[in-house]
């Protein structure tokens, strides 16, 4: 069962849905138009139940198989776009200035809808498929909010699967790994306070800028000297500014921002603790003071073993074993599907978007040629996980 015939027939219609979402991108939880369209389609397909407003603007559809069965499998897509001006110049380019689908969530939503339509039509399985459309993947924690709304228990979901496109991987190729596949994403803000003064009389001031320079350098030692090199981590300082703007003034305060990415909880602890120690102690050695605000973001996305093996076998059914990498290296980006995988076993799978601009790039566009493989993956997963009696 490679590409499902009926999906090939529906390719144009699903492409139209995708391009409609692309033209009307929405941010974070404000995905009202998209969520309403998704719910309307799910009802038109004949879902047994469609619930809106889960995790604020999330939508869930329930599809029961032709044969009864206890098993319940969750399939998840994300619906939100990014605050980025699109430069593709395509006929279906964003109509909303400064907002675009630069991560392909329009494609993810359309592919899961295509699968839902087919599953509603055929119901060729024994059990229940739950299709999950979440808001606010791009930093808002929409997946967390849907979980906090009790989604898993309410719909009896036992396992949950996610699918994300990846530029650079050929169309129809799949890639994943067991265990951590994406990083935890924490953020930090640091404020350094010295003593402002005349730039020509530094001995009468406490030069905040020199402290900041030492602190940024010291922070590099967190990963290089404190983190187990086999486990790895990333600490990046991404913004530096001071309250000074003159050639002859030493500013009194400075602020840094940055992000911490890790794949295992122990390294996350070490990074948070070491950055804290440096901010507390290093500035004081120079007569300045440091204050840290460390915020824990998305947890690590961890694929469970048996479900990952199962997802790989499904991708192989769709595209052939030579086109599925079951042992890719984890990536240090984050994913709020992590919250769903904290609650239930499951797997996050990547699908090739071909030779396109990168994710979050203003020239990016989801490749509609991915649709047949993506829809077939979802449908094959449901029909294989919950087969009808022979
Ligand atoms: Ni994304």
Coordinates of C-alpha atoms and ligand atoms in Angstrom, one line a residue:
X1 CA 0.0 0.0 0.0
X2 CA 2.1 2.9 -1.1
X3 CA 0.2 6.1 -2.1
X4 CA -3.5 5.5 -1.6
X5 CA -5.4 5.9 -4.9
X6 CA -8.3 7.9 -3.4
X7 CA -5.8 10.4 -2.0
X8 CA -4.2 10.8 -5.4
X9 CA -7.7 11.6 -6.7
X10 CA -8.1 14.2 -3.9
X11 CA -4.7 15.8 -4.3
X12 CA -6.1 18.9 -6.1
X13 CA -8.8 19.5 -3.5
X14 CA -6.4 19.1 -0.6
X15 CA -3.9 21.4 -2.4
X16 CA -6.7 24.1 -2.6
X17 CA -7.3 23.8 1.2
X18 CA -3.6 24.2 1.8
X19 CA -3.3 27.2 -0.4
X20 CA -6.4 28.8 1.2
X21 CA -4.8 28.4 4.7
X22 CA -1.5 29.8 3.2
X23 CA -3.3 32.9 2.0
X24 CA -4.9 33.5 5.4
X25 CA -2.2 32.8 8.0
X26 CA -3.0 33.4 11.7
X27 CA -0.7 33.6 14.7
X28 CA -0.6 31.7 17.9
X29 CA -4.0 31.2 19.5
X30 CA -5.7 33.6 17.1
X31 CA -6.3 30.8 14.5
X32 CA -10.1 31.5 14.5
X33 CA -10.6 31.3 10.7
X34 CA -8.4 28.2 10.3
X35 CA -10.0 26.4 13.3
X36 CA -13.5 27.2 12.0
X37 CA -12.7 25.9 8.6
X38 CA -11.2 22.7 10.0
X39 CA -14.2 22.1 12.2
X40 CA -16.6 22.8 9.3
X41 CA -14.7 20.3 7.1
X42 CA -14.6 17.6 9.8
X43 CA -18.4 17.9 10.2
X44 CA -18.9 17.7 6.5
X45 CA -16.8 14.6 6.3
X46 CA -19.1 13.0 8.9
X47 CA -16.8 12.8 12.0
X48 CA -18.6 11.1 14.9
X49 CA -17.7 14.1 17.1
X50 CA -16.1 17.5 16.5
X51 CA -15.1 19.6 19.4
X52 CA -13.8 23.1 19.1
X53 CA -12.2 25.3 21.8
X54 CA -9.9 22.7 23.3
X55 CA -6.7 24.5 24.4
X56 CA -8.5 27.8 23.5
X57 CA -8.7 27.4 19.7
X58 CA -7.8 23.8 19.2
X59 CA -10.1 21.4 17.3
X60 CA -10.6 17.7 17.8
X61 CA -12.4 15.2 15.5
X62 CA -13.4 11.7 16.4
X63 CA -13.7 9.0 13.7
X64 CA -14.9 5.6 14.7
X65 CA -13.9 2.6 12.5
X66 CA -16.4 0.3 10.8
X67 CA -15.7 -2.3 13.4
X68 CA -15.7 -1.6 17.1
X69 CA -12.5 -1.7 19.0
X70 CA -11.0 -0.4 22.2
X71 CA -7.9 1.2 20.7
X72 CA -7.8 5.0 20.3
X73 CA -5.0 6.6 18.3
X74 CA -4.3 10.4 18.2
X75 CA -2.9 12.1 15.1
X76 CA -1.8 15.7 15.5
X77 CA -1.3 18.7 13.2
X78 CA -0.5 22.3 14.0
X79 CA -2.4 25.3 12.5
X80 CA -0.5 28.5 13.3
X81 CA 1.8 30.7 11.2
X82 CA 4.7 33.1 11.9
X83 CA 5.2 36.8 12.2
X84 CA 7.3 37.1 9.0
X85 CA 6.7 39.0 5.7
X86 CA 6.5 36.5 2.8
X87 CA 8.7 37.1 -0.2
X88 CA 7.7 34.1 -2.4
X89 CA 5.6 36.2 -4.8
X90 CA 3.5 33.1 -5.5
X91 CA -0.2 33.4 -6.6
X92 CA -1.2 31.9 -3.2
X93 CA 1.1 34.0 -1.1
X94 CA -0.1 35.4 2.2
X95 CA -2.7 38.1 2.1
X96 CA -1.9 39.2 5.6
X97 CA 1.0 41.7 5.8
X98 CA 3.8 40.5 8.1
X99 CA 2.4 37.0 8.6
X100 CA 3.1 33.9 6.7
X101 CA 3.0 30.1 6.9
X102 CA 6.8 29.8 7.0
X103 CA 6.8 26.4 8.8
X104 CA 4.4 24.5 6.6
X105 CA 1.7 24.2 9.3
X106 CA -0.8 25.0 6.5
X107 CA 0.4 21.7 4.8
X108 CA 0.2 19.8 8.0
X109 CA -3.4 20.9 8.6
X110 CA -4.4 20.1 5.0
X111 CA -2.8 16.6 5.1
X112 CA -4.5 15.6 8.3
X113 CA -7.8 16.9 6.9
X114 CA -7.2 14.8 3.7
X115 CA -6.6 11.8 5.9
X116 CA -9.7 12.5 8.0
X117 CA -11.9 12.8 4.9
X118 CA -10.6 9.4 3.7
X119 CA -11.0 7.7 7.1
X120 CA -14.5 9.0 7.4
X121 CA -15.4 7.7 4.0
X122 CA -13.9 4.3 4.3
X123 CA -13.7 3.6 8.1
X124 CA -11.6 0.6 7.2
X125 CA -10.3 0.0 10.8
X126 CA -11.4 -1.3 14.2
X127 CA -11.2 1.3 16.9
X128 CA -11.1 5.1 17.0
X129 CA -9.0 7.7 15.3
X130 CA -8.8 11.1 16.9
X131 CA -7.5 14.0 14.7
X132 CA -6.0 16.8 16.7
X133 CA -5.5 20.3 15.3
X134 CA -3.6 22.5 17.7
X135 CA -3.0 26.3 17.8
X136 CA 0.1 28.1 19.0
X137 CA 2.9 25.7 18.2
X138 CA 5.3 28.6 17.5
X139 CA 6.1 29.5 21.0
X140 CA 2.6 29.7 22.6
X141 CA 2.3 26.2 24.0
X142 CA -1.0 25.3 22.3
X143 CA -0.1 21.6 22.7
X144 CA 0.4 22.1 26.4
X145 CA -3.0 23.9 26.7
X146 CA -4.8 21.1 24.9
X147 CA -3.2 18.6 27.3
X148 CA -4.1 20.8 30.3
X149 CA -7.7 20.8 29.0
X150 CA -7.7 17.1 29.6
X151 CA -7.7 16.1 25.9
X152 CA -6.0 12.8 26.3
X153 CA -8.4 11.4 29.0
X154 CA -11.5 13.0 27.5
X155 CA -11.0 11.2 24.2
X156 CA -9.3 8.1 25.6
X157 CA -6.2 8.6 23.5
X158 CA -3.7 5.9 24.0
X159 CA -0.9 6.8 21.6
X160 CA -0.2 10.0 19.7
X161 CA 1.7 10.7 16.5
X162 CA 3.0 13.9 14.9
X163 CA 4.3 14.8 11.4
X164 CA 6.4 17.7 10.3
X165 CA 7.9 18.6 6.9
X166 CA 11.6 19.2 6.6
X167 CA 13.3 21.1 3.7
X168 CA 16.3 19.4 2.1
X169 CA 14.9 15.9 2.5
X170 CA 13.5 14.5 -0.8
X171 CA 9.7 14.4 -1.2
X172 CA 8.4 11.1 0.0
X173 CA 11.3 10.5 2.3
X174 CA 10.7 10.1 6.0
X175 CA 13.1 10.5 9.0
X176 CA 12.9 10.0 12.7
X177 CA 14.7 8.4 15.7
X178 CA 13.9 6.8 19.0
X179 CA 14.3 8.8 22.2
X180 CA 15.0 12.6 22.2
X181 CA 14.4 14.0 18.7
X182 CA 14.0 17.7 19.5
X183 CA 15.4 19.9 22.2
X184 CA 13.9 21.6 25.3
X185 CA 13.8 25.3 24.6
X186 CA 14.5 27.6 27.6
X187 CA 15.1 31.3 27.6
X188 CA 17.1 33.6 29.8
X189 CA 17.3 37.3 30.4
X190 CA 20.2 38.8 32.4
X191 CA 20.5 42.3 33.8
X192 CA 23.9 43.6 34.8
X193 CA 24.2 46.8 37.0
X194 CA 27.5 48.5 37.4
X195 CA 28.1 52.2 38.2
X196 CA 27.8 54.6 35.3
X197 CA 30.4 57.3 34.7
X198 CA 32.6 59.3 32.4
X199 CA 34.3 57.1 29.8
X200 CA 37.5 59.1 30.4
X201 CA 37.5 58.3 34.1
X202 CA 36.8 54.5 34.2
X203 CA 38.5 54.3 37.7
X204 CA 35.5 56.2 39.1
X205 CA 32.9 53.9 37.5
X206 CA 32.1 50.2 37.4
X207 CA 32.2 49.5 33.7
X208 CA 29.1 47.3 32.9
X209 CA 30.3 46.7 29.3
X210 CA 33.6 45.0 30.5
X211 CA 31.5 42.8 32.9
X212 CA 29.1 41.9 30.0
X213 CA 32.1 40.9 27.8
X214 CA 33.5 38.6 30.5
X215 CA 30.1 37.2 31.3
X216 CA 29.4 36.3 27.6
X217 CA 32.8 34.6 27.4
X218 CA 32.2 32.8 30.7
X219 CA 28.8 31.5 29.5
X220 CA 30.6 29.7 26.7
X221 CA 32.2 27.5 29.3
X222 CA 28.8 26.1 30.3
X223 CA 28.6 23.9 27.3
X224 CA 32.3 23.4 26.7
X225 CA 33.3 22.6 30.4
X226 CA 30.2 21.7 32.4
X227 CA 28.0 19.7 30.0
X228 CA 28.8 16.1 29.2
X229 CA 30.1 16.4 25.6
X230 CA 28.4 13.2 24.6
X231 CA 25.0 14.5 25.8
X232 CA 25.5 18.0 24.3
X233 CA 23.6 21.3 24.7
X234 CA 23.4 24.7 23.2
X235 CA 23.6 28.0 25.0
X236 CA 23.3 31.1 22.7
X237 CA 23.4 34.7 23.7
X238 CA 21.1 36.4 21.2
X239 CA 20.8 40.0 22.3
X240 CA 23.0 42.5 24.1
X241 CA 22.0 46.1 24.9
X242 CA 22.9 48.8 27.3
X243 CA 21.2 52.0 28.5
X244 CA 24.2 54.0 27.0
X245 CA 24.4 55.6 23.6
X246 CA 27.3 58.0 23.7
X247 CA 31.0 57.9 23.0
X248 CA 31.9 59.3 26.4
X249 CA 29.5 57.6 28.8
X250 CA 30.0 54.2 30.6
X251 CA 26.4 52.9 30.9
X252 CA 25.2 51.8 34.3
X253 CA 23.1 48.8 33.1
X254 CA 23.1 46.2 30.4
X255 CA 20.8 43.4 29.4
X256 CA 21.4 40.0 27.7
X257 CA 19.0 37.6 26.2
X258 CA 19.5 34.0 25.0
X259 CA 18.3 30.5 24.7
X260 CA 19.3 27.1 26.1
X261 CA 18.6 23.9 24.2
X262 CA 19.2 20.4 25.7
X263 CA 18.1 16.8 24.9
X264 CA 18.2 15.3 28.4
X265 CA 16.9 16.7 31.7
X266 CA 20.2 16.5 33.5
X267 CA 21.9 18.8 31.0
X268 CA 19.0 21.2 31.3
X269 CA 19.6 21.3 35.1
X270 CA 23.3 21.9 34.6
X271 CA 22.8 24.7 32.2
X272 CA 20.3 26.5 34.3
X273 CA 22.5 26.1 37.5
X274 CA 25.8 27.1 35.9
X275 CA 24.3 30.2 34.2
X276 CA 22.8 31.1 37.5
X277 CA 26.2 30.8 39.3
X278 CA 28.0 32.9 36.7
X279 CA 25.4 35.6 36.8
X280 CA 25.5 35.7 40.7
X281 CA 29.3 35.6 41.1
X282 CA 31.1 36.9 38.1
X283 CA 29.7 40.5 38.1
X284 CA 30.4 40.8 41.8
X285 CA 34.1 40.1 41.2
X286 CA 34.1 43.3 39.2
X287 CA 31.9 45.3 41.7
X288 CA 28.8 44.9 39.6
X289 CA 25.6 42.9 40.2
X290 CA 23.8 40.5 38.0
X291 CA 20.2 39.2 38.0
X292 CA 18.9 36.2 36.0
X293 CA 15.4 35.5 34.8
X294 CA 15.4 31.9 33.5
X295 CA 12.2 30.6 31.9
X296 CA 11.7 26.9 31.1
X297 CA 10.0 26.5 27.7
X298 CA 9.0 23.4 25.8
X299 CA 10.4 20.1 27.2
X300 CA 12.5 17.7 25.1
X301 CA 10.4 15.9 22.4
X302 CA 10.9 12.2 23.3
X303 CA 9.8 9.4 20.9
X304 CA 9.0 6.2 22.7
X305 CA 10.6 3.0 21.3
X306 CA 7.9 0.7 20.2
X307 CA 5.7 3.5 18.7
X308 CA 8.7 4.9 16.8
X309 CA 9.5 1.4 15.3
X310 CA 5.8 1.2 14.4
X311 CA 5.8 4.7 12.8
X312 CA 9.0 3.7 10.8
X313 CA 7.2 0.6 9.5
X314 CA 4.3 2.7 8.4
X315 CA 6.6 5.2 6.5
X316 CA 8.3 2.2 4.9
X317 CA 4.9 0.9 3.7
X318 CA 4.2 4.2 2.1
X319 CA 7.6 5.0 0.5
X320 CA 9.7 1.8 0.8
X321 CA 12.4 1.1 3.3
X322 CA 15.2 2.8 1.3
X323 CA 13.4 6.1 1.8
X324 CA 13.0 6.0 5.6
X325 CA 15.8 7.0 8.0
X326 CA 15.0 5.4 11.4
X327 CA 18.1 6.8 13.1
X328 CA 18.4 10.5 12.3
X329 CA 20.3 12.7 14.6
X330 CA 18.2 14.8 17.0
X331 CA 17.8 18.5 16.2
X332 CA 18.1 21.3 18.7
X333 CA 15.0 23.1 17.5
X334 CA 11.9 22.7 19.8
X335 CA 8.4 21.3 19.3
X336 CA 5.4 21.6 21.6
X337 CA 4.2 18.2 20.5
X338 CA 6.6 17.3 23.4
X339 CA 3.8 17.9 25.8
X340 CA 1.6 15.4 24.1
X341 CA 4.5 12.8 24.2
X342 CA 4.9 13.5 27.9
X343 CA 1.3 12.3 28.4
X344 CA 1.2 9.4 26.0
X345 CA 3.6 7.2 24.1
X346 CA 4.0 8.0 20.4
X347 CA 6.4 9.3 17.7
X348 CA 7.2 12.5 15.9
X349 CA 8.1 11.9 12.2
X350 CA 9.7 14.2 9.6
X351 CA 8.6 14.1 6.0
X352 CA 10.7 15.6 3.1
X353 CA 9.7 18.9 1.7
X354 CA 12.2 18.6 -1.2
X355 CA 14.5 21.3 -2.3
X356 CA 12.8 24.3 -0.7
X357 CA 13.8 27.3 1.3
X358 CA 14.4 26.5 5.0
X359 CA 11.8 26.6 7.7
X360 CA 11.1 30.1 9.1
X361 CA 12.6 31.6 5.9
X362 CA 10.5 34.3 4.1
X363 CA 11.0 32.4 0.8
X364 CA 9.7 29.1 2.2
X365 CA 6.5 27.4 0.9
X366 CA 5.1 24.0 1.8
X367 CA 5.4 21.7 -1.2
X368 CA 2.0 20.4 -2.3
X369 CA 3.7 17.3 -3.8
X370 CA 4.2 16.1 -0.2
X371 CA 0.4 15.7 0.3
X372 CA 0.0 12.2 -1.1
X373 CA 2.7 10.7 1.0
X374 CA 1.7 12.6 4.1
X375 CA -2.0 11.6 3.9
X376 CA -1.1 8.1 3.0
X377 CA 1.1 7.9 6.1
X378 CA -1.7 9.0 8.4
X379 CA -4.3 6.6 6.8
X380 CA -1.9 3.6 6.7
X381 CA -1.0 4.3 10.4
X382 CA -4.6 4.1 11.5
X383 CA -5.5 1.1 9.4
X384 CA -2.4 -0.8 10.5
X385 CA -2.6 0.0 14.2
X386 CA -6.3 -0.9 14.4
X387 CA -6.8 -3.6 11.7
X388 CA -10.3 -5.0 11.0
X389 CA -10.7 -8.8 11.7
X390 CA -9.6 -10.7 8.7
Ligands
LIG1 NI1 6.7 23.9 12.6

